[in-house]
Coordinates of C-alpha atoms and ligand atoms in Angstrom, one line a residue:
M1116 CA 43.0 18.4 -40.5
S1117 CA 46.5 18.3 -42.0
V1118 CA 48.4 15.1 -42.6
K1119 CA 52.0 14.7 -41.7
I1120 CA 54.1 12.4 -44.0
V1121 CA 57.7 11.5 -43.2
T1122 CA 59.7 9.9 -46.0
I1123 CA 62.9 8.2 -45.0
V1124 CA 65.8 7.6 -47.5
G1125 CA 69.4 6.6 -47.2
A1126 CA 70.9 5.2 -50.4
R1127 CA 71.2 6.3 -54.0
P1128 CA 68.2 4.4 -55.4
N1129 CA 66.0 5.7 -52.6
F1130 CA 66.5 9.3 -53.8
V1131 CA 65.3 8.5 -57.3
K1132 CA 62.1 6.9 -55.8
L1133 CA 61.5 9.8 -53.4
A1134 CA 61.7 12.5 -56.1
P1135 CA 58.2 12.0 -57.7
I1136 CA 56.6 11.7 -54.2
A1137 CA 58.2 15.0 -53.2
W1138 CA 57.1 16.7 -56.4
V1139 CA 53.5 15.6 -55.9
L1140 CA 53.5 16.5 -52.2
R1141 CA 54.8 20.0 -53.0
E1142 CA 51.5 20.6 -54.8
K1143 CA 49.2 19.1 -52.1
P1144 CA 47.7 21.6 -49.7
G1145 CA 47.3 20.5 -46.1
V1146 CA 50.1 18.0 -46.2
E1147 CA 53.3 18.4 -44.2
H1148 CA 56.2 16.5 -45.7
V1149 CA 59.3 15.9 -43.7
I1150 CA 62.4 14.2 -45.3
I1151 CA 64.8 12.2 -43.2
H1152 CA 68.1 11.1 -44.7
T1153 CA 69.8 8.3 -42.6
G1154 CA 73.2 9.1 -44.1
Q1155 CA 73.8 5.6 -45.4
H1156 CA 75.2 7.1 -48.5
Y1157 CA 77.2 10.3 -47.9
D1158 CA 79.5 10.8 -50.9
L1159 CA 78.5 13.9 -52.9
R1160 CA 78.1 11.8 -56.0
L1161 CA 75.9 9.1 -54.4
S1162 CA 73.7 11.5 -52.4
E1163 CA 73.8 15.3 -52.6
S1164 CA 74.0 15.3 -56.4
F1165 CA 70.7 13.4 -56.6
F1166 CA 68.9 16.0 -54.5
Q1167 CA 70.2 18.8 -56.7
T1168 CA 69.6 17.1 -60.1
L1169 CA 66.2 15.8 -59.2
D1170 CA 65.0 19.0 -57.5
I1171 CA 64.2 17.2 -54.2
P1172 CA 64.0 19.5 -51.1
Q1173 CA 67.1 19.2 -48.9
P1174 CA 66.5 16.6 -46.1
D1175 CA 65.0 18.2 -43.0
I1176 CA 67.1 15.9 -40.9
N1177 CA 70.3 14.0 -41.7
L1178 CA 71.2 11.3 -39.2
G1179 CA 74.8 10.9 -40.6
V1180 CA 74.9 7.2 -39.9
G1181 CA 77.5 6.3 -42.6
S1182 CA 79.0 2.9 -43.5
G1183 CA 79.5 -0.2 -41.5
L1184 CA 78.7 -3.8 -41.1
H1185 CA 75.1 -4.5 -41.8
G1186 CA 74.1 -5.1 -38.1
A1187 CA 76.0 -2.1 -36.9
Q1188 CA 74.8 0.2 -39.6
T1189 CA 71.1 -0.9 -39.2
G1190 CA 71.4 -0.6 -35.4
R1191 CA 72.9 2.9 -35.5
M1192 CA 70.0 3.9 -37.8
M1193 CA 67.5 2.5 -35.4
I1194 CA 69.0 4.2 -32.4
E1195 CA 68.9 7.6 -34.2
L1196 CA 65.5 7.1 -35.9
E1197 CA 63.5 6.1 -32.8
P1198 CA 63.5 9.5 -30.9
V1199 CA 63.2 11.5 -34.2
I1200 CA 60.2 9.6 -35.4
K1201 CA 58.6 9.7 -32.0
E1202 CA 59.1 13.4 -31.8
L1203 CA 57.7 14.1 -35.3
N1204 CA 54.8 11.8 -34.6
P1205 CA 53.7 11.6 -38.2
D1206 CA 50.5 10.1 -39.7
W1207 CA 52.6 8.1 -42.1
V1208 CA 56.2 7.0 -42.5
V1209 CA 57.0 6.1 -46.1
T1210 CA 60.0 3.9 -47.0
F1211 CA 61.4 2.9 -50.4
G1212 CA 63.0 -0.2 -51.8
D1213 CA 65.2 -2.7 -50.0
V1214 CA 68.2 -1.0 -48.5
N1215 CA 69.3 -1.1 -44.9
S1216 CA 67.6 2.3 -44.3
T1217 CA 64.3 0.7 -45.3
L1218 CA 64.8 -2.1 -42.9
A1219 CA 65.7 0.2 -39.9
T1220 CA 62.8 2.5 -40.6
T1221 CA 60.2 -0.2 -40.8
L1222 CA 61.4 -1.9 -37.6
V1223 CA 61.4 1.4 -35.6
S1224 CA 58.0 2.6 -36.9
S1225 CA 56.4 -0.7 -36.2
K1226 CA 57.8 -0.9 -32.7
I1227 CA 56.6 2.5 -31.7
G1228 CA 53.2 2.1 -33.4
I1229 CA 53.5 4.6 -36.3
K1230 CA 51.8 3.6 -39.5
S1231 CA 54.3 2.8 -42.3
A1232 CA 53.9 2.5 -46.1
H1233 CA 56.4 0.6 -48.2
V1234 CA 57.0 1.7 -51.8
E1235 CA 58.2 -1.1 -54.1
S1236 CA 56.7 -3.9 -52.1
G1237 CA 56.4 -7.6 -52.8
L1238 CA 59.6 -8.0 -54.9
R1239 CA 61.4 -11.3 -54.2
S1240 CA 64.5 -12.8 -55.5
Y1241 CA 64.0 -15.8 -53.2
D1242 CA 67.8 -15.6 -52.5
R1243 CA 68.4 -14.8 -48.8
N1244 CA 72.1 -14.4 -49.4
M1245 CA 71.2 -11.0 -50.8
P1246 CA 71.0 -8.5 -48.0
E1247 CA 68.3 -6.8 -49.8
E1248 CA 66.0 -9.9 -49.8
V1249 CA 66.1 -9.9 -46.0
N1250 CA 65.2 -6.2 -46.0
R1251 CA 62.3 -6.7 -48.4
V1252 CA 60.8 -9.6 -46.4
V1253 CA 60.9 -7.7 -43.1
A1254 CA 59.8 -4.4 -44.6
D1255 CA 56.7 -6.1 -46.2
A1256 CA 55.9 -8.1 -43.1
L1257 CA 55.8 -5.0 -40.9
S1258 CA 54.4 -2.3 -43.1
D1259 CA 50.8 -1.3 -42.9
V1260 CA 50.3 -0.3 -46.6
L1261 CA 52.2 -2.0 -49.5
F1262 CA 52.7 -0.3 -52.8
V1263 CA 53.5 -2.7 -55.6
T1264 CA 55.3 -2.2 -58.9
E1265 CA 54.5 -5.4 -60.8
Q1266 CA 52.2 -8.3 -60.8
S1267 CA 54.8 -10.7 -59.3
G1268 CA 54.8 -8.5 -56.2
M1269 CA 51.1 -8.9 -55.7
D1270 CA 51.4 -12.7 -56.2
N1271 CA 54.3 -13.0 -53.8
L1272 CA 52.5 -11.1 -51.1
L1273 CA 49.3 -13.1 -51.5
R1274 CA 51.4 -16.3 -51.3
E1275 CA 52.9 -15.0 -48.0
G1276 CA 49.4 -14.6 -46.6
V1277 CA 49.3 -10.8 -46.7
D1278 CA 45.8 -9.4 -46.4
S1279 CA 44.9 -8.1 -49.9
S1280 CA 43.4 -4.9 -48.4
K1281 CA 46.9 -3.7 -47.6
M1282 CA 48.2 -4.2 -51.2
H1283 CA 48.0 -1.6 -54.0
F1284 CA 49.3 -2.2 -57.5
V1285 CA 50.3 1.4 -58.3
G1286 CA 53.2 1.1 -60.8
N1287 CA 56.7 2.2 -60.5
V1288 CA 58.0 5.5 -59.0
M1289 CA 61.4 5.0 -60.5
I1290 CA 59.8 5.2 -63.9
D1291 CA 57.9 8.4 -62.8
T1292 CA 61.3 10.0 -62.4
L1293 CA 62.5 8.7 -65.6
V1294 CA 59.5 9.9 -67.6
K1295 CA 59.9 13.4 -66.2
M1296 CA 63.6 13.6 -66.6
L1297 CA 64.1 11.9 -70.0
P1298 CA 63.4 15.1 -72.0
V1299 CA 66.0 17.0 -69.8
A1300 CA 68.5 14.2 -70.2
G1301 CA 67.9 14.2 -73.9
K1302 CA 69.5 17.7 -74.1
L1303 CA 72.7 16.4 -72.7
A1304 CA 75.3 14.4 -74.7
E1305 CA 77.1 12.7 -71.9
W1306 CA 78.8 10.2 -74.2
E1307 CA 80.8 13.0 -75.8
R1308 CA 82.6 13.6 -72.6
Y1309 CA 84.1 10.1 -73.0
G1310 CA 84.7 10.3 -76.7
L1311 CA 81.9 7.8 -77.5
T1312 CA 79.4 7.6 -80.3
P1313 CA 75.6 7.2 -79.7
T1314 CA 74.4 3.6 -79.9
N1315 CA 78.0 2.4 -80.2
Y1316 CA 79.0 1.7 -76.6
I1317 CA 78.1 -0.4 -73.6
V1318 CA 77.4 0.9 -70.1
I1319 CA 78.4 -1.5 -67.3
T1320 CA 77.6 -1.1 -63.6
L1321 CA 78.7 -3.5 -60.9
H1322 CA 78.3 -3.2 -57.1
R1323 CA 76.7 -6.4 -55.6
P1324 CA 78.9 -7.9 -52.9
S1325 CA 78.4 -11.3 -54.6
N1326 CA 80.1 -9.9 -57.8
V1327 CA 82.8 -7.6 -56.4
D1328 CA 83.8 -8.8 -53.0
D1329 CA 85.6 -12.0 -54.1
P1330 CA 88.8 -11.1 -56.0
G1331 CA 88.6 -14.2 -58.2
Q1332 CA 85.0 -13.5 -59.2
L1333 CA 85.8 -9.9 -59.9
R1334 CA 88.8 -10.9 -62.0
D1335 CA 86.7 -13.3 -64.0
L1336 CA 84.0 -10.6 -64.7
C1337 CA 86.7 -8.1 -65.7
H1338 CA 88.1 -10.7 -68.1
A1339 CA 84.7 -10.9 -69.9
F1340 CA 84.6 -7.1 -70.1
E1341 CA 88.0 -6.9 -71.6
V1342 CA 87.0 -9.4 -74.3
I1343 CA 83.8 -7.4 -75.0
S1344 CA 85.8 -4.2 -75.2
R1345 CA 87.7 -5.5 -78.2
H1346 CA 84.4 -5.3 -80.1
I1347 CA 82.8 -2.1 -78.6
P1348 CA 83.8 0.6 -76.2
I1349 CA 82.7 0.3 -72.6
V1350 CA 82.0 3.0 -70.0
M1351 CA 81.8 2.0 -66.4
P1352 CA 80.7 4.4 -63.6
L1353 CA 82.3 2.8 -60.5
H1354 CA 80.5 2.5 -57.2
P1355 CA 83.0 3.3 -54.4
R1356 CA 82.9 -0.3 -53.2
T1357 CA 83.7 -1.6 -56.7
R1358 CA 86.6 0.9 -57.1
A1359 CA 88.0 -0.2 -53.7
K1360 CA 87.7 -3.9 -54.6
L1361 CA 89.3 -3.4 -58.0
E1362 CA 92.2 -1.7 -56.3
E1363 CA 92.4 -4.4 -53.6
S1364 CA 92.3 -7.3 -56.0
G1365 CA 95.0 -5.7 -58.2
V1366 CA 92.7 -5.7 -61.3
W1367 CA 92.9 -2.6 -63.4
I1368 CA 95.0 -0.9 -60.7
G1369 CA 94.4 2.9 -60.7
Q1370 CA 93.2 3.8 -64.2
T1371 CA 95.0 0.9 -66.0
A1372 CA 91.9 -0.6 -67.5
P1373 CA 92.1 -1.6 -71.2
M1374 CA 92.1 1.3 -73.6
N1375 CA 88.5 0.7 -74.7
I1376 CA 87.1 0.6 -71.1
K1377 CA 86.5 4.0 -69.5
L1378 CA 86.4 3.7 -65.7
I1379 CA 84.6 6.8 -64.4
D1380 CA 83.4 8.1 -61.0
P1381 CA 79.7 7.8 -60.1
I1382 CA 77.7 10.3 -62.2
D1383 CA 74.5 12.1 -61.5
Y1384 CA 71.1 10.9 -62.5
L1385 CA 70.7 13.0 -65.7
A1386 CA 74.2 12.2 -66.9
F1387 CA 73.6 8.5 -66.3
L1388 CA 70.2 8.6 -68.0
S1389 CA 71.8 10.4 -71.0
L1390 CA 74.5 7.7 -71.2
V1391 CA 72.1 4.7 -70.9
S1392 CA 69.5 6.1 -73.2
K1393 CA 72.0 6.2 -76.1
S1394 CA 73.8 3.0 -75.3
K1395 CA 73.8 -0.1 -77.4
M1396 CA 73.4 -2.4 -74.3
V1397 CA 73.7 -2.3 -70.5
I1398 CA 75.4 -4.9 -68.4
T1399 CA 74.6 -4.6 -64.7
D1400 CA 73.9 -6.2 -61.4
S1401 CA 71.7 -3.3 -60.2
G1402 CA 68.0 -3.7 -59.5
G1403 CA 66.6 -0.4 -60.7
I1404 CA 68.7 -0.3 -63.9
Q1405 CA 66.9 -3.5 -65.0
E1406 CA 63.6 -1.5 -64.9
E1407 CA 65.0 1.7 -66.5
T1408 CA 66.4 -0.2 -69.5
T1409 CA 63.1 -2.1 -69.9
Y1410 CA 61.3 1.2 -70.1
L1411 CA 63.8 2.6 -72.5
G1412 CA 63.9 -0.5 -74.7
I1413 CA 67.7 -0.8 -74.2
P1414 CA 69.0 -4.4 -74.1
C1415 CA 70.0 -5.3 -70.6
M1416 CA 72.2 -8.2 -69.5
T1417 CA 71.8 -8.7 -65.8
I1418 CA 74.7 -10.6 -64.4
R1419 CA 73.0 -12.3 -61.5
P1420 CA 71.5 -15.7 -61.0
N1421 CA 68.1 -14.3 -60.2
T1422 CA 66.0 -11.2 -60.2
E1423 CA 63.3 -9.8 -57.9
R1424 CA 62.0 -7.9 -60.9
P1425 CA 60.8 -10.8 -63.2
V1426 CA 58.6 -8.5 -65.3
T1427 CA 61.7 -7.0 -66.8
V1428 CA 62.6 -10.5 -68.2
E1429 CA 59.0 -11.5 -69.0
L1430 CA 57.9 -8.3 -70.8
G1431 CA 61.1 -6.2 -70.9
T1432 CA 64.5 -6.2 -72.5
N1433 CA 66.3 -7.9 -69.6
E1434 CA 68.0 -11.3 -69.6
L1435 CA 69.6 -13.0 -66.6
V1436 CA 73.1 -14.2 -67.3
T1437 CA 75.1 -16.3 -64.9
P1438 CA 77.9 -14.1 -63.7
T1439 CA 80.9 -16.0 -65.2
S1440 CA 83.0 -14.8 -68.1
Q1441 CA 82.1 -17.9 -70.1
V1442 CA 78.4 -17.4 -69.9
I1443 CA 78.6 -13.6 -70.3
L1444 CA 80.7 -13.9 -73.5
K1445 CA 78.2 -16.5 -74.9
A1446 CA 75.3 -14.1 -74.2
F1447 CA 77.3 -11.2 -75.8
D1448 CA 77.8 -13.3 -78.9
Q1449 CA 74.0 -13.9 -79.0
F1450 CA 73.5 -10.1 -78.7
R1451 CA 76.0 -9.4 -81.5
Q1452 CA 74.0 -11.7 -83.8
D1453 CA 71.0 -9.4 -83.1
N1454 CA 69.4 -12.1 -81.1
W1455 CA 68.0 -10.2 -78.2
K1456 CA 64.4 -9.6 -77.2
K1457 CA 62.8 -6.3 -78.0
G1458 CA 60.5 -6.0 -75.0
S1459 CA 57.5 -3.8 -74.0
I1460 CA 56.6 -1.5 -71.1
P1461 CA 55.0 -3.2 -68.1
P1462 CA 51.5 -2.3 -66.9
L1463 CA 51.2 1.0 -65.0
W1464 CA 54.7 2.1 -65.7
D1465 CA 53.3 5.3 -67.0
G1466 CA 54.7 8.2 -64.9
H1467 CA 51.8 8.4 -62.4
A1468 CA 52.7 6.0 -59.6
A1469 CA 53.4 8.7 -57.1
E1470 CA 50.0 10.3 -57.6
R1471 CA 48.3 6.9 -57.1
I1472 CA 50.4 6.3 -53.9
L1473 CA 49.4 9.6 -52.4
D1474 CA 45.8 9.2 -53.4
V1475 CA 45.7 6.0 -51.3
L1476 CA 47.5 7.5 -48.3
L1477 CA 45.6 10.8 -48.3
D1478 CA 42.3 8.9 -48.7
I1479 CA 43.0 7.0 -45.6
G1480 CA 43.9 10.3 -44.0
P1481 CA 45.2 11.2 -40.5
Q1482 CA 46.0 8.3 -38.2
E1483 CA 44.2 8.5 -34.9
G1484 CA 45.8 5.2 -33.9
S1485 CA 49.4 6.3 -34.4
F1486 CA 51.7 7.2 -31.6
K1487 CA 50.1 10.3 -30.1
A1488 CA 51.6 10.3 -26.6
Ligands
UD1_2390 C1 73.4 -0.1 -51.0 C2 72.2 -1.0 -50.9 C3 72.0 -1.7 -52.3 C4 71.9 -0.6 -53.3 C5 73.1 0.3 -53.3 C6 73.0 1.4 -54.3 C7 71.9 -2.1 -48.7 C8 72.0 -3.4 -48.0 N1 72.5 -2.1 -50.0 O1 74.5 -0.9 -51.3 O2 70.8 -2.4 -52.2 O3 71.8 -1.3 -54.6 O4 73.2 0.9 -52.0 O5 74.2 2.1 -54.5 O6 71.4 -1.2 -48.2 N2 80.5 3.9 -49.6 C9 81.2 5.0 -49.9 N3 80.5 6.2 -49.9 C10 79.1 6.2 -49.6 C11 78.5 5.1 -49.3 C12 79.2 3.9 -49.3 O7 82.3 5.1 -50.2 O8 78.5 7.3 -49.7 C13 81.3 2.6 -49.6 C14 81.7 2.2 -48.2 O9 82.9 1.6 -48.3 C15 80.6 1.2 -47.8 C16 80.3 0.6 -49.1 O10 80.5 1.6 -50.1 O11 81.1 0.3 -46.8 C17 79.0 0.0 -49.2 O12 78.0 0.9 -48.9 P1 76.5 0.5 -48.3 O13 75.6 1.6 -48.1 O14 76.8 -0.4 -47.1 O15 76.0 -0.5 -49.4 P2 76.0 -0.3 -51.0 O16 76.9 -1.4 -51.5 O17 76.2 1.1 -51.4

């Protein structure tokens, strides 16, 4: 009897996590794989380019939901998803990470009685001001099978009273993608495009509402970056929201950033991996980049008060730095004095998480109990 798996993605980091699942499923006989894209991210450089670069099959269905306030965006996704998932009637719906598409999918699947599996479960920042934290808590509470990337995830879920039979410590699908793509990225020399020298530049990414939405906060961070750029060149791929906020707040209007700071458009996965893997340091507020730099052994300064990925701090190269220019510049001084942890690779971040995930799901097999009206 064949098994039908529907994977649902919407935003950039989801695509990177879907890739290894799609690669493994392509080789599995007797499994039908349907990909739904909610349309949360729709820019070519945030979406389509990832499907091409990562050799992910084009989505079977694109709901075209687009941007909006959180409630409206999530609501639109739910309205569109419900009839589609009902019609497909899969054995499993698989969701990734902590974006609004994850939240909408889990709510709908749970309401209509389709079994769902959450990849990257159990992570907690314990900061409910982050929209992603709300998404994580709800997705984990409602999913039937939980796939965990690091020990803290197992501990958090147990503390929340989750039945341990639902939890599987499988490693990290984002690292699966990195392991596979690193040799390909190694053939690129993305830094040349920006006139940079390997191991002599810093990559900065910034997109969290808490860092970019308030003009005063954004200006303060930019001040720190300007000071840093007097010592070492910076390249900064800009998320559309960050570009818009820079323009709105009058910081670095147009392309008028300091000479040593290259503001660039979002780049595809391989180009980004090429840039990061030869950088001297990364400064970011992203979630996934904390993990990628840990795997690569690149020093990472995470400008957030907390992280849902503590293993990157405990074992990896990541340090949390309060997002103010004063503290960032102090941390940068420490880095310049060669005073930064070296780090090691966390358990099970070995390139085989997707295989372990699919072993679990396919062992459970077809779902007699799912919505079969
Ligand atoms: C979303 C995720 C975040 C993830 C990030 C990765 C949620 C709550 N947040 O944040 O966890 O780290 O993706 O990039 O799901 N926009 C465009 N083009 C697009 C998409 C968005 O210009 O293709 C602009 C729009 O102005 C939009 C804004 O970016 O309002 C924010 O997009 P949205 O999907 O709401 O959240 P992200 O900040 O991208």
